[in-house]
Every structure is written in structure tokens, then in C-alpha cells.
Coordinates of C-alpha atoms and ligand atoms in Angstrom, one line a residue:
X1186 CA 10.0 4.6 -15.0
X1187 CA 7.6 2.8 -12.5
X1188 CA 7.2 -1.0 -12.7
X1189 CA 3.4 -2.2 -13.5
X1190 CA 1.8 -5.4 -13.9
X1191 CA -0.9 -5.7 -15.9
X1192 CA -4.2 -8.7 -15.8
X1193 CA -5.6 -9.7 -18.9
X1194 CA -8.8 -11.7 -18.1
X1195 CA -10.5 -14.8 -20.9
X1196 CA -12.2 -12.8 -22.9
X1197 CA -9.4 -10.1 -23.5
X1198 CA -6.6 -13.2 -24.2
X1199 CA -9.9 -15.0 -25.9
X1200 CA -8.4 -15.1 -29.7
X1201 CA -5.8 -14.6 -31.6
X1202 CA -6.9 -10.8 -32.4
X1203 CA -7.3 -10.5 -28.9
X1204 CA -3.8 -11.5 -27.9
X1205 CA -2.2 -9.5 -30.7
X1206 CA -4.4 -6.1 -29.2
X1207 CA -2.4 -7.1 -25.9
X1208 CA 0.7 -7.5 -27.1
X1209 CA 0.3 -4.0 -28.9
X1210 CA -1.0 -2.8 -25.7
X1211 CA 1.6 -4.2 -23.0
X1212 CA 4.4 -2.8 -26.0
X1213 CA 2.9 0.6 -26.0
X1214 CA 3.8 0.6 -22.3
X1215 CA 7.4 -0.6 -22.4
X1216 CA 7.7 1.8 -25.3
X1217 CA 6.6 4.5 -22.7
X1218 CA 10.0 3.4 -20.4
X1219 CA 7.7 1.3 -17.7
X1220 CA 8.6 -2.9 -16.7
X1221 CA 5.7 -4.7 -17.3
X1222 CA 4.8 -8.1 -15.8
X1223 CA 1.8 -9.0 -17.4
X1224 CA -0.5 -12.0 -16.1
X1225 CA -3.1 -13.5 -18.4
X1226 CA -6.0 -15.5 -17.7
X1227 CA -6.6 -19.0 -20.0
X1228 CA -8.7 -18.2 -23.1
X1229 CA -12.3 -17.6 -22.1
X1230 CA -14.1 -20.9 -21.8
X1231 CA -10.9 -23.2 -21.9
X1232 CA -10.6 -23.9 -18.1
X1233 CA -14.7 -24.7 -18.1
X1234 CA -13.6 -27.2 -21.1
X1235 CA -10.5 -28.4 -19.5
X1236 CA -12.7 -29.1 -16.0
X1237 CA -15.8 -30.4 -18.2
X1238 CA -13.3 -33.1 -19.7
X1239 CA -12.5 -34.1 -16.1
X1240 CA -15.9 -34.2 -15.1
X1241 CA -17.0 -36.9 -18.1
X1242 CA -14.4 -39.1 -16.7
X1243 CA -15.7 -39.1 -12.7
X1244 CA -18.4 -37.4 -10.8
X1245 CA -16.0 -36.4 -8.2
X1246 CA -12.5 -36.1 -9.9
X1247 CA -9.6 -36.0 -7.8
X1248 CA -8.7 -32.3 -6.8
X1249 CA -5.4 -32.6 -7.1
X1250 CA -5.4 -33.6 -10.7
X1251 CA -8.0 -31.2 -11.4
X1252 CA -5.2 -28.5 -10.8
X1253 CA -2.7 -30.5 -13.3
X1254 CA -5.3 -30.1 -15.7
X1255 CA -6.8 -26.7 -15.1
X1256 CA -3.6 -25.0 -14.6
X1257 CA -2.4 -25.7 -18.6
X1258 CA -5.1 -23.3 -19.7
X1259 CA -3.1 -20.6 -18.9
X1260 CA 0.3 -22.1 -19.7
X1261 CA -1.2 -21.7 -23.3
X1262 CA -2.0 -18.2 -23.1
X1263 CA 1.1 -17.1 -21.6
X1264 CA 3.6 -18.5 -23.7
X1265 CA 1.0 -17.1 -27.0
X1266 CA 1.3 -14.1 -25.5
X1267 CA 5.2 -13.9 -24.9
X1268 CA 5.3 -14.9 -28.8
X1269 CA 2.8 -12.3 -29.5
X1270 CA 4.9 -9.7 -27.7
X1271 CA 8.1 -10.9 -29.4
X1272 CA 6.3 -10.2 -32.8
X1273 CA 5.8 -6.9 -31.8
X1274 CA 9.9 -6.6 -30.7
X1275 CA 9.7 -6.8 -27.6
X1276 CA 12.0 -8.9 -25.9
X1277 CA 9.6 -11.1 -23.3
X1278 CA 9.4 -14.5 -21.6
X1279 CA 6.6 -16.4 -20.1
X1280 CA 6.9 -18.6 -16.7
X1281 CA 4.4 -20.5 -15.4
X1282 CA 3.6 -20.5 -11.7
X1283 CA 6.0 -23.2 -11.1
X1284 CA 8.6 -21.5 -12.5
X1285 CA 8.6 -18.5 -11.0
X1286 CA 7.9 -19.9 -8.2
X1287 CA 4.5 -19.0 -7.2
X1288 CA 4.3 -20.4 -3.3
X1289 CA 1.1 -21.9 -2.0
X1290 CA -0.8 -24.2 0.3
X1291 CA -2.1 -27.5 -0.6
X1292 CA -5.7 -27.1 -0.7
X1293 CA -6.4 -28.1 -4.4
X1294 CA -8.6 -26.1 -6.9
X1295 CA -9.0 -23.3 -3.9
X1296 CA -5.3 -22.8 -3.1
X1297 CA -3.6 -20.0 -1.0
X1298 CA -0.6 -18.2 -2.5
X1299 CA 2.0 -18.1 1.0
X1300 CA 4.7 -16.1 -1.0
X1301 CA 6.3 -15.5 -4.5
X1302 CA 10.3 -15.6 -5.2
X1303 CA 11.0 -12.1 -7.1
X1304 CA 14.9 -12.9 -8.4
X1305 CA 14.3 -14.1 -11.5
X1306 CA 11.2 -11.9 -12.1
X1307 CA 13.6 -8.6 -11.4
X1308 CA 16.5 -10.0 -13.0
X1309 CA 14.6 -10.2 -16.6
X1310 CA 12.9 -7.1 -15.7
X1311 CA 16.5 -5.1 -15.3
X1312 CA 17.3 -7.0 -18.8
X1313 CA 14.8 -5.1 -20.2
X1314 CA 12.2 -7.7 -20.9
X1315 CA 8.4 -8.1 -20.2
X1316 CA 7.9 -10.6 -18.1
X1317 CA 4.6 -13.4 -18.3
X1318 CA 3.5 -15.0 -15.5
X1319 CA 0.6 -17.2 -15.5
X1320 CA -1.9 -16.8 -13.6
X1321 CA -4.2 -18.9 -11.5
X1322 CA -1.5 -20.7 -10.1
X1323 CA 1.1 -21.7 -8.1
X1324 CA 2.9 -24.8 -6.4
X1325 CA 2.5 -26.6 -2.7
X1326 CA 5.6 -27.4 -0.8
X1327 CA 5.3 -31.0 -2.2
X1328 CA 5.9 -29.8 -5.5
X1329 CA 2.2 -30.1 -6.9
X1330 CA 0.7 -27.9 -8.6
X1331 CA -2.4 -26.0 -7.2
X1332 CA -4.7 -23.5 -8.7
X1333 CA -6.2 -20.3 -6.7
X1334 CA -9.8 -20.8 -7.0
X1335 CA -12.2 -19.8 -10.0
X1336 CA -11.1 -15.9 -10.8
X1337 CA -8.1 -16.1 -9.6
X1338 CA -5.9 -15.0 -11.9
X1339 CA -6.9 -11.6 -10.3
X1340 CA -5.0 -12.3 -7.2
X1341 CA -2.0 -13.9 -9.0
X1342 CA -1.7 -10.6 -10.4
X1343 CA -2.2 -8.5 -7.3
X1344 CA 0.3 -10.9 -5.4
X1345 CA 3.0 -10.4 -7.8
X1346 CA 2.3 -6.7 -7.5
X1347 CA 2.5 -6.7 -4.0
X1348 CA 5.8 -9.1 -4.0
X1349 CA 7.4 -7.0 -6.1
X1350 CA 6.2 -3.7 -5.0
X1351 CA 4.7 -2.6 -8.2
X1352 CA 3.9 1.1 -8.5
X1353 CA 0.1 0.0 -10.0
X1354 CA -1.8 -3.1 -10.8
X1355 CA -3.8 -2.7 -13.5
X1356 CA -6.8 -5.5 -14.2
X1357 CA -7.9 -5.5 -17.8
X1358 CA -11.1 -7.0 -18.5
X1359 CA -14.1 -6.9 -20.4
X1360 CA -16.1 -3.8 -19.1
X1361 CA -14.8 -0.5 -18.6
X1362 CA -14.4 -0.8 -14.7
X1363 CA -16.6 -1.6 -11.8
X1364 CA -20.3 -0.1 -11.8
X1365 CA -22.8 0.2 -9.3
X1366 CA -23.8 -3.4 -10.6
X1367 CA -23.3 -5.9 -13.0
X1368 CA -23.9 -4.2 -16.4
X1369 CA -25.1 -7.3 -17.6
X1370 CA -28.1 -7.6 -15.3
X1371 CA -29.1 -3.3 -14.6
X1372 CA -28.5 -1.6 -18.3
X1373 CA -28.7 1.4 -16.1
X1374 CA -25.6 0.6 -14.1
X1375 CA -23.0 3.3 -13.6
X1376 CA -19.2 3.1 -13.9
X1377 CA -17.8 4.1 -10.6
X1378 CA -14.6 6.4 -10.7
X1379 CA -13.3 5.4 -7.4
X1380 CA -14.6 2.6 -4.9
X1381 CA -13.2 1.9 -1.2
X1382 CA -11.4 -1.0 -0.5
X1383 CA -14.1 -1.8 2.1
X1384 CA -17.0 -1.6 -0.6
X1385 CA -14.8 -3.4 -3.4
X1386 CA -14.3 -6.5 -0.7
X1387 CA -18.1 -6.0 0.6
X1388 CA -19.0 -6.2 -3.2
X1389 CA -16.6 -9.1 -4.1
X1390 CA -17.6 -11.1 -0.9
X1391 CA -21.1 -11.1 -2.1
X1392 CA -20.8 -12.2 -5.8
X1393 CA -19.4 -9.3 -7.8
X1394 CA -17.1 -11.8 -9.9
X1395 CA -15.3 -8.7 -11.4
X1396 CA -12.8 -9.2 -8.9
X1397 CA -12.4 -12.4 -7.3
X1398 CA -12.3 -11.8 -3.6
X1399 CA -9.0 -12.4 -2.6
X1400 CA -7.3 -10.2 -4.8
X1401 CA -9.3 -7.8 -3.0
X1402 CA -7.5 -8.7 0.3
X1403 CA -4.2 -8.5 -0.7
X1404 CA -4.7 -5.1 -2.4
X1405 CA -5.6 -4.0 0.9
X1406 CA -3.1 -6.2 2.8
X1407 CA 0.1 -4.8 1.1
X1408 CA -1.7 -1.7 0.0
X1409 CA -1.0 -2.4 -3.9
X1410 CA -2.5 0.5 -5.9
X1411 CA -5.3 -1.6 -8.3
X1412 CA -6.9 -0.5 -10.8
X1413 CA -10.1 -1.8 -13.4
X1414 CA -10.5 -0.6 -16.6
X1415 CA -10.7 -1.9 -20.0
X1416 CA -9.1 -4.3 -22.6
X1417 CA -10.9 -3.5 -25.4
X1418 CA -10.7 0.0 -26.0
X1419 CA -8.1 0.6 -29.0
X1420 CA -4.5 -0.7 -27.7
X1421 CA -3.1 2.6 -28.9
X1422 CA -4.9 4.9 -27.1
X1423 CA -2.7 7.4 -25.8
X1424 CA -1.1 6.6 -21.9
X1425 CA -2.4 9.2 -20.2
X1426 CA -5.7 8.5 -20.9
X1427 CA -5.5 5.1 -20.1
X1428 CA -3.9 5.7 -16.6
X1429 CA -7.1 7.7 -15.7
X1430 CA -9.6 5.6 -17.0
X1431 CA -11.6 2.0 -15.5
X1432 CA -12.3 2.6 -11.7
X1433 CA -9.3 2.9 -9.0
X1434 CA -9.8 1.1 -5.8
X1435 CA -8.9 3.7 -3.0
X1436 CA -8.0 3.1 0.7
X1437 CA -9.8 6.4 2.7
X1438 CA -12.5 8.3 1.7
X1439 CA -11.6 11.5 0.4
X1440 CA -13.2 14.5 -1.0
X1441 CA -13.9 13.3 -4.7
X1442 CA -16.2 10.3 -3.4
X1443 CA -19.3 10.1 -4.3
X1444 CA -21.4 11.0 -1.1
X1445 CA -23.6 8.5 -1.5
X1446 CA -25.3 5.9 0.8
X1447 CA -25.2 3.1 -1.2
X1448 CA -22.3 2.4 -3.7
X1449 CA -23.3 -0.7 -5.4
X1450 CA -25.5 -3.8 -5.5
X1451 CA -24.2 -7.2 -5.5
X1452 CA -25.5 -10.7 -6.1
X1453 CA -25.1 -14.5 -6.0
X1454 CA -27.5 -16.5 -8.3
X1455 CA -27.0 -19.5 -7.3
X1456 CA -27.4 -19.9 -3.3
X1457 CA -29.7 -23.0 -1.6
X1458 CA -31.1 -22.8 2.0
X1459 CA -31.6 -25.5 4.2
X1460 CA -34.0 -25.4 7.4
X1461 CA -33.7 -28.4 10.3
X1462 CA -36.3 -28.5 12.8
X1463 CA -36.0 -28.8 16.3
X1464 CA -32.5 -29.8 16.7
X1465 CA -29.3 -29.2 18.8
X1466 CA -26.5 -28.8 16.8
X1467 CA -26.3 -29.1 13.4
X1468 CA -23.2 -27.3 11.7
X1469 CA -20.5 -30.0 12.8
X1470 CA -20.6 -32.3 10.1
X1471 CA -21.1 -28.9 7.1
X1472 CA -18.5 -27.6 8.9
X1473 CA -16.6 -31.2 8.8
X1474 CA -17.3 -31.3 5.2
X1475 CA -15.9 -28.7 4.3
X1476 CA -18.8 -26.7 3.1
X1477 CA -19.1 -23.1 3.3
X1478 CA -21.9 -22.1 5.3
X1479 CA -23.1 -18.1 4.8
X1480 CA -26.2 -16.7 6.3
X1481 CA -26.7 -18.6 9.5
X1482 CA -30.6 -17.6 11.2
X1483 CA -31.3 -19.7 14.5
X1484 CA -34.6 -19.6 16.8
X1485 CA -35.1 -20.6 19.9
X1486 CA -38.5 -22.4 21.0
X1487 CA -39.4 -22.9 24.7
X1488 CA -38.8 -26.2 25.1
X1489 CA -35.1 -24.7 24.2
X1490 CA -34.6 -26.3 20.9
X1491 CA -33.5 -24.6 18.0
X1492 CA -35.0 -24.2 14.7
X1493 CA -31.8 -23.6 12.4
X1494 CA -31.5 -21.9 8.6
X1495 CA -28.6 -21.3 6.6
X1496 CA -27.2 -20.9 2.9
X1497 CA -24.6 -22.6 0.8
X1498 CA -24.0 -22.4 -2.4
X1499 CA -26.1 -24.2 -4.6
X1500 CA -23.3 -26.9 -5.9
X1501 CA -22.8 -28.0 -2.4
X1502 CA -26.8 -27.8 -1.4
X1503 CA -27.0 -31.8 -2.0
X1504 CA -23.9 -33.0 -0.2
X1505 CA -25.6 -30.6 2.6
X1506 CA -28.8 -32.0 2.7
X1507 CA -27.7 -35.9 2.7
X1508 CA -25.2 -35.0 5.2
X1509 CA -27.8 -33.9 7.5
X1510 CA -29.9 -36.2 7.3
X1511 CA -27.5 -38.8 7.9
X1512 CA -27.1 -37.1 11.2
X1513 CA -30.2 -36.8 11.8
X1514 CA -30.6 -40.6 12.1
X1515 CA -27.9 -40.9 14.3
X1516 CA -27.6 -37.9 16.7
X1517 CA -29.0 -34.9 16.3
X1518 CA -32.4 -35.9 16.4
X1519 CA -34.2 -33.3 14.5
X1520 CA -37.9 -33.3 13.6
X1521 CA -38.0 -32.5 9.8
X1522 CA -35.6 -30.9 7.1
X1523 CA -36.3 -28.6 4.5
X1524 CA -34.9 -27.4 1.7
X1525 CA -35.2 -24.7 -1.2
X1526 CA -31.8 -24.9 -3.6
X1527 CA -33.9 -22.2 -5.5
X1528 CA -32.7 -19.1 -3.9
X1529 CA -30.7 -15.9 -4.4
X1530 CA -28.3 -13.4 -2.4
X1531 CA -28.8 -9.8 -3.5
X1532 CA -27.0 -7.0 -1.3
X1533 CA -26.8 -3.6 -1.0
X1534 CA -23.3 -2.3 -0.1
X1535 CA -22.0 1.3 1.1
X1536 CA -19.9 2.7 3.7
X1537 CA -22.3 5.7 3.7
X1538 CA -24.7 3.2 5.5
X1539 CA -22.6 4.2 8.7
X1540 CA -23.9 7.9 8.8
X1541 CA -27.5 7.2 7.5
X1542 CA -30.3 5.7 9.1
X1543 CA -33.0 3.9 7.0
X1544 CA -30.9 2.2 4.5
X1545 CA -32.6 -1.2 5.4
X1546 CA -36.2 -0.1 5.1
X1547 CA -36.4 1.7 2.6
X1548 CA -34.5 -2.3 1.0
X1549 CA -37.6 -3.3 2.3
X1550 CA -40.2 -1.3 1.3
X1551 CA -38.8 -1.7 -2.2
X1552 CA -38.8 -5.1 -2.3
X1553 CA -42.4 -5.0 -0.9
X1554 CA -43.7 -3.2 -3.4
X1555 CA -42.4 -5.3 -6.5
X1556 CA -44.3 -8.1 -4.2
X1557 CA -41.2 -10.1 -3.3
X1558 CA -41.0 -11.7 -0.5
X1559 CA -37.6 -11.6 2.0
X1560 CA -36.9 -15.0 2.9
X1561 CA -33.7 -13.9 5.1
X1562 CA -31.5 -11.1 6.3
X1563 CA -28.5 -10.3 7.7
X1564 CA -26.2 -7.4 8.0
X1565 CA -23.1 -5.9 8.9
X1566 CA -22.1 -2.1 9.5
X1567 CA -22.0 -1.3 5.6
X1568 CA -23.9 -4.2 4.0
X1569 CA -27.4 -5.2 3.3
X1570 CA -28.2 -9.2 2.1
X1571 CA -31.3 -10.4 1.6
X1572 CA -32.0 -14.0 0.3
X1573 CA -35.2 -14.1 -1.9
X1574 CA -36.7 -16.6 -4.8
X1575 CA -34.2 -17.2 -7.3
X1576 CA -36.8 -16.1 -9.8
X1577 CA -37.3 -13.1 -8.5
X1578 CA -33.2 -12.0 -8.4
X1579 CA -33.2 -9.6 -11.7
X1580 CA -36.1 -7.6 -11.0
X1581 CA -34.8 -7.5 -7.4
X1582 CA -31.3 -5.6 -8.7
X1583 CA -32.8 -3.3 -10.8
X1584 CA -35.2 -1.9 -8.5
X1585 CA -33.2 -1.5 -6.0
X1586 CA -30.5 0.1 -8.0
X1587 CA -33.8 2.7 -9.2
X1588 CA -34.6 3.4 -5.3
X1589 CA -31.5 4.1 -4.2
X1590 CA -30.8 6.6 -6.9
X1591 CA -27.5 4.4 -8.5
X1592 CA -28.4 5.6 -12.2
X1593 CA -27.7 9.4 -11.4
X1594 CA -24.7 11.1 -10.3
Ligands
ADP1682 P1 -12.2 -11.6 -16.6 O1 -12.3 -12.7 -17.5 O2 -11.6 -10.4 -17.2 O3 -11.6 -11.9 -15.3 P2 -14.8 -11.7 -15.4 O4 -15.9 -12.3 -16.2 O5 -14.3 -12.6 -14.3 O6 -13.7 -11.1 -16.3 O7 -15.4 -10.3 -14.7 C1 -15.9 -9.3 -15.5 C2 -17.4 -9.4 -15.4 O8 -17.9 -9.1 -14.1 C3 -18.1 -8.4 -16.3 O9 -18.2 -8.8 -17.6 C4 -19.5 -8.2 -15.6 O10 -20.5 -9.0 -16.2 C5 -19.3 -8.8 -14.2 N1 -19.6 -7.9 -13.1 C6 -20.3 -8.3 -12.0 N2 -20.5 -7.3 -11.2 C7 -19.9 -6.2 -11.7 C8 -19.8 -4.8 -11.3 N3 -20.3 -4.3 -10.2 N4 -19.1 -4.0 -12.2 C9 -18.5 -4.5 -13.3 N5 -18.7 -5.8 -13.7 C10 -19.3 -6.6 -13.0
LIG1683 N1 -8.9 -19.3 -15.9 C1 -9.4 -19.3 -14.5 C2 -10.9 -19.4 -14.4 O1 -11.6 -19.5 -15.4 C3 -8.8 -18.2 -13.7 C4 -9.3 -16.8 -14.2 O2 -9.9 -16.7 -15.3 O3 -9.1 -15.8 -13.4 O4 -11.5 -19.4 -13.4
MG1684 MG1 -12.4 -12.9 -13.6

């Protein structure tokens, strides 16, 4: 018997055929002798609805009640699920993040879970039951309830693993696993039987929303075995088969890798970059704002000022550029601002980078030759980014993914 808690994303909980195919699948499991926990995503487009609502009632809602609002999405599909289950005869229950409790910080609609309380999870679990735990949230020491960020009901599900030192954590979702980029983008793309931890973060850092990223970290933090594979292959197929399929995140390198360079490519559509002038400091008030600055490219002139570039994401590119030239006025002094909220991320991402040389220009050369132009770089010991014109993102992926050979084995 090993205890395993499965994640069912939107689109697998995304109707009522849907929920009834989980149900079948999580009862095909206890059937087998294993405890399930199983921790569902709202219905696909409910918590966009749910926030859209907010949004026609105030251009900046108020985060916290965002989280009273976007946490009932998956209230719904729990307690749908538990009766969907019980329709199948198995005994279950559903809890909601509160309930449980699921412990986090305060920081509203991008919360931090700080621990989970197992008691009642185990207790219904020795009873025999499957056990539904919503996920996506959790509640602050004040008694309000938070939410984790978008995507992450995949770290709900990889902390409750982890607290309850789950043999496997297995995220269901709507492809087959994680390929060597978004299937949706590169109809070449690959399904990858194993990926490193390192890659996986690498990849989810960048933009990969297949996992959100800091499920990725607590996999590797508490070493919880994870798993991606699919929810819409036939609930019945036999176990055995579904154990091995999807793509296991591993934590060394071993013989059955892949030896290749490059593992995957990621991207992130929707980046802005902002240039300032001839100025002295300029990240205070982003960094006072709470705005999360990524590629950061400075240049020093003689007269030892600075020109400064840097990303944000596109949603924040306006607050960014009014903040700055606010400051501007008043202290930092710099000669002009521009801005482009019309870029994109893409990055190549492999541990194999560390033993080859020429991973980076032969990016380049690529890139050249489709006759698009690198607007900025920046690496680290097994990455690649580069932040080009949004319009030329696609074309981008797909040759890359050609020159580094991702579409063959
Ligand atoms: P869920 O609702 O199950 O959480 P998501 O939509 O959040 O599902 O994540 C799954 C999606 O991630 C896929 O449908 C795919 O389009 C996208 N994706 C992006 N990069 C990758 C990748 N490298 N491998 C697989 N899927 C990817
Ligand atoms: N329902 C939440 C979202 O749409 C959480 C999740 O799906 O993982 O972001
Ligand atoms: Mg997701």
C-alpha cells in the first residue's frame, strides 16, 4: 500500500464527464489498496471569471478579497468531486484549505504555504477514505484566506505530498507530460521520459506554466517523488501502465538521461522592457513597488553614469514606467526613458550546457538566420534567455527547437 496524492488541473475537473473520469480514476487506485489525497484545480476558466467579476467592480480590487473570491472556485470542484467519488462507492470527504489547515503567509493572491497540519488528513485516510483537499489555498495567521499564486494548485499538491510524506505525487493535466516545449507552440515537441529537478525549475522559472514554479521547489526541497502525465487517457487503464507513463522529475542524472545539451525551450509571451538614460539609481522605487524585475543590463558611460535596461512582466510594464518617471522629476535625474511592452523571453535550458561549449552561438546564429534580432541576454550555468520582438516569439521556439536537434531522440 503506498499513500499518493494525486493533482487534477481545470481542464481535467472542467465538466461533469470530466469529474466523473476522475472519480473513476482516483477509485481505480483505492481499489488497487493505495490512500489517495487528491487535489483539484477550479473548473478551467472559473477563477479567470471569478477575478473578471472583481475586476468590473474596481481597477485595482482589493487583494485580500480577491482571495475570498478566487479561492471558492475550487471549493466547487472539490466538494463535486467528493460527491462524484461517493457515486462511485468510495467513502471520501473534501476540505478546503481552511479546513485542513493549509498554513500560509499574508501576501494576498501570491501567498506562501509555511506548513500544513496532517491529523485529520491521516486520520480519514486510516478510515479508509479518499481525502479532497483544495487546492490553491490556504489561510494567514489572521485567519484570512489567501490563494498561492496563478497555477498553484500544483504546489498545494506537492506540499501536502511533502507534509505527509507521500510515496508519489502525481500531477494530472491536460498533455501527456512535459516536452521539450509547449506542444501547443512546436507540433514537433517531444515528451520527455525523465527531466532533472534543475531543468524542470530552470523551465518553470522561465514560463513553462505546466508546473507552476514553486511546486518545483518544494519537490526538490523535501525530495517528493513528482510525477506529470495525463488525465485524459481512459480512467481504466490498467495501473501499471499508468505508473510508468507522463514524465518523472528526477533528482541526479543517471544513465537513462538523455545525453543531450539542451533539454527544453521555455518562454514568457508577455514580458515589457524599460530603458532609462543616464541615471544613478533607478530600481528603489520598482523594487518599493513591489514589482518583479528580471533581466537587469547596466552600462557604464565615462562621465560614470549608467544607462539601465530591465524586464517586467507586461501587466506591471505601466505602473513601472509612471513610477519612474515620477522619480525622474524628483531625484534621479535621468535624461530620457524608453519603453517597448512588446517583448518576449525565449530560453534554452539544459544541464548538458555545463560540459559543452557553443550552446550560446550556435542560439545565435539561429536566431540570425530567421533575421531576428536579440534585444537582450543573460545566462546562468545551464540556461540561455534571450528577449526579442514579441512578434517574432513562435518562429523563435520552433527554430531553435529544429537546431538543437529536440524533435529526434
Ligand atoms: P492544468 O490546468 O492541468 O494545471 P496548465 O494549463 O496549467 O494545466 O498546464 C498545462 C499546459 O502547459 C499544457 O496544456 C501546455 O500547453 C503547457 N506547457 C507549456 N510548456 C510545456 C512543456 N514544456 N511541456 C508540456 N506542456 C507545456
Ligand atoms: N485555479 C487556479 C488558477 O486558475 C489555480 C490552478 O489552476 O492551479 O490559477
Ligand atoms: Mg496549471
Amino acid at each position: 500500500m503506498s499513500l499518493i496524492v494525486h493533482k487534477y488541473g481545470g481542464t481535467s475537473m472542467g465538466s461533469v464527464e470530466r469529474i466523473q473520469n476522475v472519480a473513476k480514476r482516483v477509485a481505480k487506485w483505492m481499489r488497487a489498496g493505495h490512500q489517495v489525497v487528491v487535489v483539484p484545480s477550479a473548473m478551467s476558466g472559473e477563477t479567470n471569471r471569478l477575478l473578471g467579476l472583481a475586476k468590473e467592480l474596481s481597477a485595482n480590487p482589493n487583494p485580500r478579497e480577491l482571495d475570498q473570491i478566487a479561492s471558492t472556485g475550487e471549493q466547487v470542484s472539490s466538494g463535486l468531486l467528493a460527491i462524484a467519488l461517493q457515486d462511485q462507492g468510495v467513502d471520501a470527504v473534501s476540505y478546503t484549505g481552511w479546513q485542513v489547515t493549509v498554513h500560509t503567509d499574508s501576501a494576498f493572491t501570491k501567498a506562501r504555504i509555511m506548513g500544513i497540519d496532517d491529523a485529520k488528513i491521516m486520520k480519514d485516510l486510516n478510515a479508509g477514505r479518499a481525502v479532497v483537499i483544495t487546492g490553491f489555498q490556504g489561510v494567514d495567521p489572521e485567519g484570512n484566506i489567501t490563494t498561492l499564486g496563478r497555477g498553484g494548485s500544483d504546489t498545494s499538491a506537492v506540499a501536502v505530498a511533502a507534509a505527509l510524506k507521500a510515496d508519489e505525487c502525481l500531477i494530472y493535466t491536460d498533455v501527456d507530460g512535459v516536452y521539450t516545449t509547449d506542444p501547443r507552440v512546436c507540433e514537433d515537441a517531444r515528451r520527455l521520459e525523465k527531466i532533472t529537478f534543475e531543468e524542470m525549475l530552470e523551465l518553470a522559472s522561465l514560463g513553462s506554466k505546466v508546473l507552476q514554479i514553486r511546486s518545483v521547489e518544494f519537490a526538490g526541497k523535501y525530495k517528493v517523488k513528482t510525477r506529470v502525465l495525463s488525465s485524459l487517457t481512459d480512467p481504466l487503464i490498467p495501473l501499471e501502465q499508468e505508473m510508468k507513463s507522463g514524465t518523472l522529475i528526477t533528482f541526479e542524472e543517471d544513465s537513462t538521461m538523455e545525453a543531450a545539451v539542451i533539454s527544453g525551450i521555455a518562454f514568457a509571451r508577455d514580458e515589457a522592457k524599460i530603458t532609462v538614460i543616464d541615471a544613478y539609481q533607478i530600481l528603489g522605487p520598482i523594487a518599493d513597488a513591489n514589482i518583479d524585475v528580471d533581466m537587469i543590463i547596466q552600462n557604464q558611460s565615462v562621465d560614470a553614469k549608467t544607462d539601465f535596461t530591465f524586464t517586467v512582466p507586461r501587466a506591471e510594464y505601466q505602473k513601472a514606467l509612471d513610477l519612474l518617471k515620477k522619480s525622474v522629476q524628483s531625484h534621479i535625474g535621468a535624461k530620457d526613458i524608453l519603453g517597448d511592452a512588446k517583448v518576449s523571453k525565449v530560453s534554452v535550458v539544459g544541464v548538458g550546457m555545463r560540459s559543452h561549449v557553443g550552446v550560446a552561438s550556435k542560439m545565435f546564429r539561429t536566431l540570425s538566420e530567421e533575421g531576428i534580432n536579440i534585444l537582450m541576454i543573460s545566462t546562468s550555468e545551464i540556461k540561455i534567455s534571450v528577449v526579442i520582438d514579441e512578434k517574432y516569439m513562435e518562429l523563435a521556439v520552433r527554430a531553435l527547437h529544429k537546431a538543437f536537434e529536440l524533435d529526434q531522440k
